[in-house]
Amino acid sequence: MSAAACVFCESAGGEILWRDELLRIVLAPEPDYPGFLRVVWRAHVREMTDLPPEHRVRLMEAVFAAEQALRTVVSPDKINLASFGNVVPHLHWHVIPRFGDDPHFPSPVWGTRVREQPHALANDAPERLRSHFASALGPGN
């Protein structure tokens, strides 16, 4: 997949909650998983090792900030972290809040569905997440 055909080069990949010149954190449009975040590297690269060491550190700081923000704001039972890129080979991390009553728990979110209703997320969660990112990572742009 070329950068010209890449969904993360062509669009934000969700509602932007925070960004700087290197990356963005978005609230993914995943109705079964409210609070599902993606940390997306802005430049089109495929793998972590495509980044220089200081950029790898910055990316992981953002992943850890996303995890902590979800723990603080939505209090999940578990957080799942994943970086696959098999479908979209543009470097990004999934930061997924998991709840005992979510549609797939305890299986992966791409597993067999065992419940119909997604876990409810507070309406103010996106704004509270934005605030957490600004505190943890700086004001962004």
Short mmCIF file of C-alpha atoms in Angstrom, two decimals:
data_model
loop_
_atom_site.label_atom_id
_atom_site.label_comp_id
_atom_site.label_asym_id
_atom_site.label_seq_id
_atom_site.Cartn_x
_atom_site.Cartn_y
_atom_site.Cartn_z
CA MET A 1 0.00 0.00 0.00
CA SER A 2 1.42 3.34 -0.98
CA ALA A 3 1.12 6.46 1.14
CA ALA A 4 -1.31 7.80 -1.48
CA ALA A 5 -3.70 4.89 -0.79
CA CYS A 6 -3.24 4.86 2.99
CA VAL A 7 -6.27 5.55 5.17
CA PHE A 8 -4.08 7.11 7.90
CA CYS A 9 -2.36 9.38 5.38
CA GLU A 10 -5.69 10.40 3.85
CA SER A 11 -7.68 10.84 7.06
CA ALA A 12 -7.23 11.21 10.81
CA GLY A 13 -8.54 7.70 11.49
CA GLY A 14 -10.96 8.97 14.13
CA GLU A 15 -11.70 12.04 16.24
CA ILE A 16 -8.42 13.78 17.01
CA LEU A 17 -8.01 14.17 20.76
CA TRP A 18 -4.37 15.32 20.70
CA ARG A 19 -1.59 15.80 18.16
CA ASP A 20 1.83 17.26 17.67
CA GLU A 21 4.21 17.41 14.71
CA LEU A 22 5.01 13.66 15.00
CA LEU A 23 1.83 11.82 15.95
CA ARG A 24 -1.83 12.02 16.82
CA ILE A 25 -4.10 10.27 19.29
CA VAL A 26 -7.58 9.62 17.97
CA LEU A 27 -10.79 8.24 19.37
CA ALA A 28 -11.51 5.44 16.90
CA PRO A 29 -15.03 5.03 15.48
CA GLU A 30 -15.52 1.61 17.09
CA PRO A 31 -19.10 1.52 18.47
CA ASP A 32 -18.55 -1.79 20.30
CA TYR A 33 -15.49 -0.34 22.04
CA PRO A 34 -16.12 3.22 23.21
CA GLY A 35 -12.83 4.72 24.29
CA PHE A 36 -10.83 2.72 21.71
CA LEU A 37 -7.82 4.92 20.94
CA ARG A 38 -5.30 4.86 18.14
CA VAL A 39 -1.88 6.43 18.39
CA VAL A 40 -0.96 7.16 14.77
CA TRP A 41 2.47 8.20 13.56
CA ARG A 42 2.01 11.12 11.15
CA ALA A 43 4.63 10.09 8.55
CA HIS A 44 3.92 7.01 6.47
CA VAL A 45 6.24 4.36 7.92
CA ARG A 46 5.52 0.65 8.35
CA GLU A 47 7.49 -0.50 11.39
CA MET A 48 8.80 0.78 14.72
CA THR A 49 12.36 0.18 13.51
CA ASP A 50 11.74 2.60 10.62
CA LEU A 51 11.89 5.36 13.25
CA PRO A 52 15.05 6.76 14.79
CA PRO A 53 15.43 5.84 18.49
CA GLU A 54 14.23 9.21 19.81
CA HIS A 55 11.03 8.95 17.76
CA ARG A 56 10.41 5.40 19.03
CA VAL A 57 10.62 6.78 22.56
CA ARG A 58 8.17 9.60 21.76
CA LEU A 59 5.70 7.18 20.19
CA MET A 60 5.78 4.88 23.20
CA GLU A 61 5.39 7.86 25.55
CA ALA A 62 2.17 8.62 23.69
CA VAL A 63 1.00 4.98 23.86
CA PHE A 64 1.66 4.94 27.62
CA ALA A 65 -0.10 8.31 28.03
CA ALA A 66 -3.11 6.89 26.14
CA GLU A 67 -3.18 3.84 28.41
CA GLN A 68 -2.95 5.98 31.55
CA ALA A 69 -5.62 8.38 30.29
CA LEU A 70 -8.03 5.50 29.70
CA ARG A 71 -7.26 4.03 33.12
CA THR A 72 -7.92 7.42 34.73
CA VAL A 73 -10.94 8.51 32.70
CA VAL A 74 -12.89 5.31 31.92
CA SER A 75 -11.56 2.83 34.55
CA PRO A 76 -11.52 -0.31 32.39
CA ASP A 77 -10.96 -3.79 33.77
CA LYS A 78 -8.00 -4.21 31.38
CA ILE A 79 -6.18 -2.35 28.60
CA ASN A 80 -5.16 -4.12 25.40
CA LEU A 81 -2.23 -2.73 23.40
CA ALA A 82 -1.61 -3.85 19.84
CA SER A 83 0.37 -2.77 16.81
CA PHE A 84 -0.35 -4.97 13.81
CA GLY A 85 -0.47 -3.00 10.57
CA ASN A 86 -1.42 -6.04 8.53
CA VAL A 87 -4.45 -4.32 6.99
CA VAL A 88 -3.15 -0.74 7.19
CA PRO A 89 0.67 -0.83 7.01
CA HIS A 90 1.04 2.64 8.53
CA LEU A 91 2.59 2.66 11.99
CA HIS A 92 -0.12 2.93 14.64
CA TRP A 93 -0.98 1.45 18.02
CA HIS A 94 -4.38 0.36 19.28
CA VAL A 95 -5.05 1.22 22.93
CA ILE A 96 -8.29 -0.55 23.82
CA PRO A 97 -10.17 -0.29 27.10
CA ARG A 98 -11.67 -3.67 27.99
CA PHE A 99 -14.56 -4.35 30.33
CA GLY A 100 -15.93 -7.62 31.68
CA ASP A 101 -19.23 -6.80 29.97
CA ASP A 102 -17.87 -5.80 26.55
CA PRO A 103 -18.97 -7.80 23.49
CA HIS A 104 -15.88 -10.04 23.30
CA PHE A 105 -14.36 -10.16 26.79
CA PRO A 106 -12.18 -12.00 27.69
CA SER A 107 -11.32 -12.79 24.05
CA PRO A 108 -9.61 -10.28 21.73
CA VAL A 109 -11.85 -7.60 20.25
CA TRP A 110 -11.51 -9.35 16.89
CA GLY A 111 -12.60 -12.69 18.41
CA THR A 112 -15.98 -14.35 18.70
CA ARG A 113 -18.70 -12.07 20.02
CA VAL A 114 -20.21 -13.29 23.30
CA ARG A 115 -22.42 -10.28 24.23
CA GLU A 116 -24.54 -7.91 22.19
CA GLN A 117 -24.30 -4.64 24.12
CA PRO A 118 -21.13 -2.55 24.18
CA HIS A 119 -19.92 -1.06 27.44
CA ALA A 120 -21.27 2.47 27.94
CA LEU A 121 -18.82 5.38 28.03
CA ALA A 122 -19.53 8.69 29.77
CA ASN A 123 -20.39 11.54 27.40
CA ASP A 124 -17.60 13.72 28.78
CA ALA A 125 -14.89 11.07 28.25
CA PRO A 126 -13.40 12.57 25.03
CA GLU A 127 -12.89 15.97 26.68
CA ARG A 128 -11.40 14.39 29.79
CA LEU A 129 -9.04 12.34 27.61
CA ARG A 130 -7.96 15.50 25.75
CA SER A 131 -7.16 17.15 29.06
CA HIS A 132 -5.12 14.16 30.19
CA PHE A 133 -3.06 14.17 26.96
CA ALA A 134 -2.34 17.88 27.26
CA SER A 135 -1.06 17.30 30.79
CA ALA A 136 0.95 14.17 29.95
CA LEU A 137 2.35 15.09 26.52
CA GLY A 138 2.17 18.88 26.29
CA PRO A 139 -0.31 21.19 24.63
CA GLY A 140 -0.12 19.62 21.16
CA ASN A 141 -1.33 21.54 18.13
#
